[in-house]
GROMACS .gro file of C-alpha atoms in nm:
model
  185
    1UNK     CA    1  17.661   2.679   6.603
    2UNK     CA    2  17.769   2.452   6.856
    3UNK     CA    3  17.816   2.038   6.905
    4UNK     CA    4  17.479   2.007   6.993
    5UNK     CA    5  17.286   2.221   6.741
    6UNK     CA    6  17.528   2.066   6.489
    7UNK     CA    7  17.398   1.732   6.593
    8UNK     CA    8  17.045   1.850   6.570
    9UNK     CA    9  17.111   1.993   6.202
   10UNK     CA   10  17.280   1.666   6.111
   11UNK     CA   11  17.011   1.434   6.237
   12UNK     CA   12  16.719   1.609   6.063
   13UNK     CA   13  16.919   1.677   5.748
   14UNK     CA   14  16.957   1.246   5.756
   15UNK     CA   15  16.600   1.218   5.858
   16UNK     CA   16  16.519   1.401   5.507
   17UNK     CA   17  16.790   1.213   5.299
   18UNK     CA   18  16.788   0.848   5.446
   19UNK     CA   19  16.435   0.814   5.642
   20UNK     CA   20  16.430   0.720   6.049
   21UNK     CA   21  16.476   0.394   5.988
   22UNK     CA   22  16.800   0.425   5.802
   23UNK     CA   23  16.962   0.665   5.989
   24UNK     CA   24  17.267   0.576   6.202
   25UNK     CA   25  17.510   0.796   6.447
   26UNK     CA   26  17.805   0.754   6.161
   27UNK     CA   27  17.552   0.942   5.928
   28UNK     CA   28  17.455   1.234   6.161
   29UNK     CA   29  17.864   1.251   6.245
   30UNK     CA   30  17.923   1.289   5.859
   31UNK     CA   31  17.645   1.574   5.788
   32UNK     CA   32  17.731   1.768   6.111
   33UNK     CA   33  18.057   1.720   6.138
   34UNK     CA   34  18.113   1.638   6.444
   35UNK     CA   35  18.185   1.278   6.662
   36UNK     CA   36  18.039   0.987   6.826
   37UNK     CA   37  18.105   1.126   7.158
   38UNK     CA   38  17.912   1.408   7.115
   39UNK     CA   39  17.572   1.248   7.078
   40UNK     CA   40  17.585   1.063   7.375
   41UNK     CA   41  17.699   1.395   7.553
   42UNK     CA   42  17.428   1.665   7.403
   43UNK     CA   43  17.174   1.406   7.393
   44UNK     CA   44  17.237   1.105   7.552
   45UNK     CA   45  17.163   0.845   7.279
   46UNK     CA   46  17.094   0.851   6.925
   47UNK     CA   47  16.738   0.760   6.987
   48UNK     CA   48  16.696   1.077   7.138
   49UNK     CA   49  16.880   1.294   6.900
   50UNK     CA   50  16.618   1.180   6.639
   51UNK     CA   51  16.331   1.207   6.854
   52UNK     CA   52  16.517   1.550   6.844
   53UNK     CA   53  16.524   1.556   6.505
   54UNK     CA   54  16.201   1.441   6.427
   55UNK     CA   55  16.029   1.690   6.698
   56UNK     CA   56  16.231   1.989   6.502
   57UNK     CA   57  16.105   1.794   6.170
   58UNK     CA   58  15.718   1.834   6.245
   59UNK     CA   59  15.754   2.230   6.350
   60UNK     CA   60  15.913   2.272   6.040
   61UNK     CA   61  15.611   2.116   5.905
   62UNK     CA   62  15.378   2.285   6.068
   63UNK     CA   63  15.508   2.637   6.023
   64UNK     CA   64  15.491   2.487   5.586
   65UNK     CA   65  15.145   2.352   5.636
   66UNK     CA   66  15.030   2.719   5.829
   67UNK     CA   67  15.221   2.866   5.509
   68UNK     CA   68  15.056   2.708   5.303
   69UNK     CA   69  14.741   2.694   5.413
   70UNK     CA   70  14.736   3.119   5.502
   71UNK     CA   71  14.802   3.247   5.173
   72UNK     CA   72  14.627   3.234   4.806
   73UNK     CA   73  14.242   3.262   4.754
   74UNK     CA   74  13.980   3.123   4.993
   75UNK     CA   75  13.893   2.881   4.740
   76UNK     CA   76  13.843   2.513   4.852
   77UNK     CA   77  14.045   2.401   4.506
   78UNK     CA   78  14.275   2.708   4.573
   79UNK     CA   79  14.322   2.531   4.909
   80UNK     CA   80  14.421   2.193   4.775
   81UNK     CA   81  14.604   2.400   4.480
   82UNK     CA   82  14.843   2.499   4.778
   83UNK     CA   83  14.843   2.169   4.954
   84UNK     CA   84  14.975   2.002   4.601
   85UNK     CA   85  15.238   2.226   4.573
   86UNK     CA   86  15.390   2.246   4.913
   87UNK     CA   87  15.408   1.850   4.853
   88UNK     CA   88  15.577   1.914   4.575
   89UNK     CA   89  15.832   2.152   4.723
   90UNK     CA   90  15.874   2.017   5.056
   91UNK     CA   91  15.857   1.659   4.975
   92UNK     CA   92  16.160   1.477   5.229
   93UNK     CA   93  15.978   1.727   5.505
   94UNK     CA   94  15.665   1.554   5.406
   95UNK     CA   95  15.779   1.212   5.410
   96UNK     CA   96  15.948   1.297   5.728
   97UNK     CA   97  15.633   1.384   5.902
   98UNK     CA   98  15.468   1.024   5.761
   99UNK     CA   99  15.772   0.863   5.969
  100UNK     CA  100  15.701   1.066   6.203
  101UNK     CA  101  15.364   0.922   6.296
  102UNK     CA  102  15.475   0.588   6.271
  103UNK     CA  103  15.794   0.632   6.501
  104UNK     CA  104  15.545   0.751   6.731
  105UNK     CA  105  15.409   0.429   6.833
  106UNK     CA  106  15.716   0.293   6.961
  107UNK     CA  107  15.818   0.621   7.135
  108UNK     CA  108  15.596   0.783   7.361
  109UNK     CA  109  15.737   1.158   7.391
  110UNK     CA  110  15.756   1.188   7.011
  111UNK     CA  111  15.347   1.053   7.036
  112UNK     CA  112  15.249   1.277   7.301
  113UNK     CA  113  15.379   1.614   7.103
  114UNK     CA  114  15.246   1.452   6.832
  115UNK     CA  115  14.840   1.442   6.995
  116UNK     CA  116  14.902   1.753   7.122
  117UNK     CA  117  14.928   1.928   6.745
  118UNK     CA  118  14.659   1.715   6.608
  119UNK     CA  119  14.426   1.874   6.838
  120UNK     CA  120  14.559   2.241   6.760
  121UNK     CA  121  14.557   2.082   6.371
  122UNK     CA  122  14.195   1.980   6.426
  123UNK     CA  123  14.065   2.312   6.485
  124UNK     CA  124  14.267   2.473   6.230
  125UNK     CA  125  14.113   2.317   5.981
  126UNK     CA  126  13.798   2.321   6.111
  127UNK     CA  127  13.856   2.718   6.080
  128UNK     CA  128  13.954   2.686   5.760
  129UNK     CA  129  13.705   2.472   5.599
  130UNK     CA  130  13.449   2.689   5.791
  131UNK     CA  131  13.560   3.014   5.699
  132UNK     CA  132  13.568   3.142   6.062
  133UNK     CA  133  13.887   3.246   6.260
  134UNK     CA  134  14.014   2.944   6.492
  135UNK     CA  135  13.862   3.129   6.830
  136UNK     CA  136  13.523   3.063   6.715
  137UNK     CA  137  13.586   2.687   6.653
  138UNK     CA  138  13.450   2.464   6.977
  139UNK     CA  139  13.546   2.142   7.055
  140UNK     CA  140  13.280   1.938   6.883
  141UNK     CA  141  13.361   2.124   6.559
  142UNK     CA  142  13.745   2.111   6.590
  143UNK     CA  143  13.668   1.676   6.649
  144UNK     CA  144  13.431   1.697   6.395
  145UNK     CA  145  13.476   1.898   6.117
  146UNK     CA  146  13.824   1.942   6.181
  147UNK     CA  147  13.918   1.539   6.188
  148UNK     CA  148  13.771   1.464   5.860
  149UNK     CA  149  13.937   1.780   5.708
  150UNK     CA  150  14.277   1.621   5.837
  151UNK     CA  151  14.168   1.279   5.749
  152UNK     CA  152  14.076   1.373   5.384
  153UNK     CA  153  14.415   1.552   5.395
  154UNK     CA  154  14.642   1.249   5.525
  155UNK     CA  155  14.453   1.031   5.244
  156UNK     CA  156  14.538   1.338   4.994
  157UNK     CA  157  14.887   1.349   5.096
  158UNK     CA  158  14.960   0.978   5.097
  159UNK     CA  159  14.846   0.928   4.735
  160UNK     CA  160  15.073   1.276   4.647
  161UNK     CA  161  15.376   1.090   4.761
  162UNK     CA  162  15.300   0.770   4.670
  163UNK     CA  163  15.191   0.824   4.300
  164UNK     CA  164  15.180   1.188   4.171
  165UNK     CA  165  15.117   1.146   3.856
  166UNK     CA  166  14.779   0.925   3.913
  167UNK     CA  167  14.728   1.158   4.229
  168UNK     CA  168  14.417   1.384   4.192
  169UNK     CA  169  14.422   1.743   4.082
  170UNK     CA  170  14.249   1.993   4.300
  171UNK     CA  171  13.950   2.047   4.031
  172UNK     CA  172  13.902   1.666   4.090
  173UNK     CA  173  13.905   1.655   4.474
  174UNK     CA  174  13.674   1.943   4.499
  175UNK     CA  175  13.453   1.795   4.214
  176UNK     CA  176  13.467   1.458   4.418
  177UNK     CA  177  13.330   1.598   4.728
  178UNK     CA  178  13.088   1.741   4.582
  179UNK     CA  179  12.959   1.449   4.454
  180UNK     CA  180  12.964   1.264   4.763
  181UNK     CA  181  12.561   1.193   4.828
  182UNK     CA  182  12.425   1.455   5.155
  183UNK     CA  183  12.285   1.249   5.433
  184UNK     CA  184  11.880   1.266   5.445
  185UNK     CA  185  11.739   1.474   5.765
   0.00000   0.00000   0.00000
């Protein structure tokens, strides 16, 4: 690898360990191994090395999420079965892609790449949930069914990382949604 994939490494590896926020251009020099001078060469600043970093952060957790989300039984507690666990294995790349989404309000590049895979996100799990491959999802069910799938998710996800242990099981969130009252016609 070269100075700037190096760089990359090193700024996504501190993104994991240390968080956005806490991140400086001595800490990506330590875990790539490189210098100073190089970030402001290969990327100009070390605002946009972790923009960067935080771009190559939510692939990585995309490609997971697909991963995750592709294998094991069509179940809907199978389904959260696999969410729990990739949580559990991938946490830093999940709390990474919370970060993320807040870094994204003060930087519009990381936001726009951002909208662009909530919308393929959206009708993803609208596929899912439906049982119907992604080509047959329109655009009022990707909004629809596939924003409240991703909502339900993000609230899912944030109580994983925020309190496992008091975090619901998959039996539970499948028993609590289907306890939720049906709308009347």
């Amino acid at each position: 690898m070269g100075h700037r994939e190096d760089l990359l490494a090193g700024a996504k590896r501190a993104l994991y360990e240390k968080g956005y926020a806490r991140t400086t251009a001595r800490d990506i020099v330590a875990l790539s191994g490189t210098n100073l001078g190089s970030i402001g060469y290969h990327y100009g600043s070390t605002e946009a090395l972790m923009t960067a970093a935080m771009l190559a952060a939510m692939q990585e957790w995309g490609e997971t999420l697909g991963r995750a989300l592709s294998s094991g039984d069509g179940t809907p507690a199978g389904f959260w079965r696999r969410i729990i666990a990739s949580i559990e294995a991938d946490r830093p790349l999940w709390l990474a892609s919370v970060e993320v989404m807040i870094q994204a309000e003060h930087n519009p590049v990381l936001r726009e790449q951002l909208a662009a895979g909530l919308d393929a996100g959206r009708r993803g799990m609208a596929a899912i949930a439906l049982g119907v491959p992604e080509d047959q999802i329109d655009d009022a069910t990707a909004r629809g069914v596939g924003s409240v799938q991703m909502a339900l998710l993000s609230g899912i996800v944030t109580q994983w990382l925020t309190d496992p242990a008091g975090a619901p099981g998959p039996d539970q969130i499948v028993a609590g949604l289907q306890q939720l009252p049906r709308p009347s016609a």
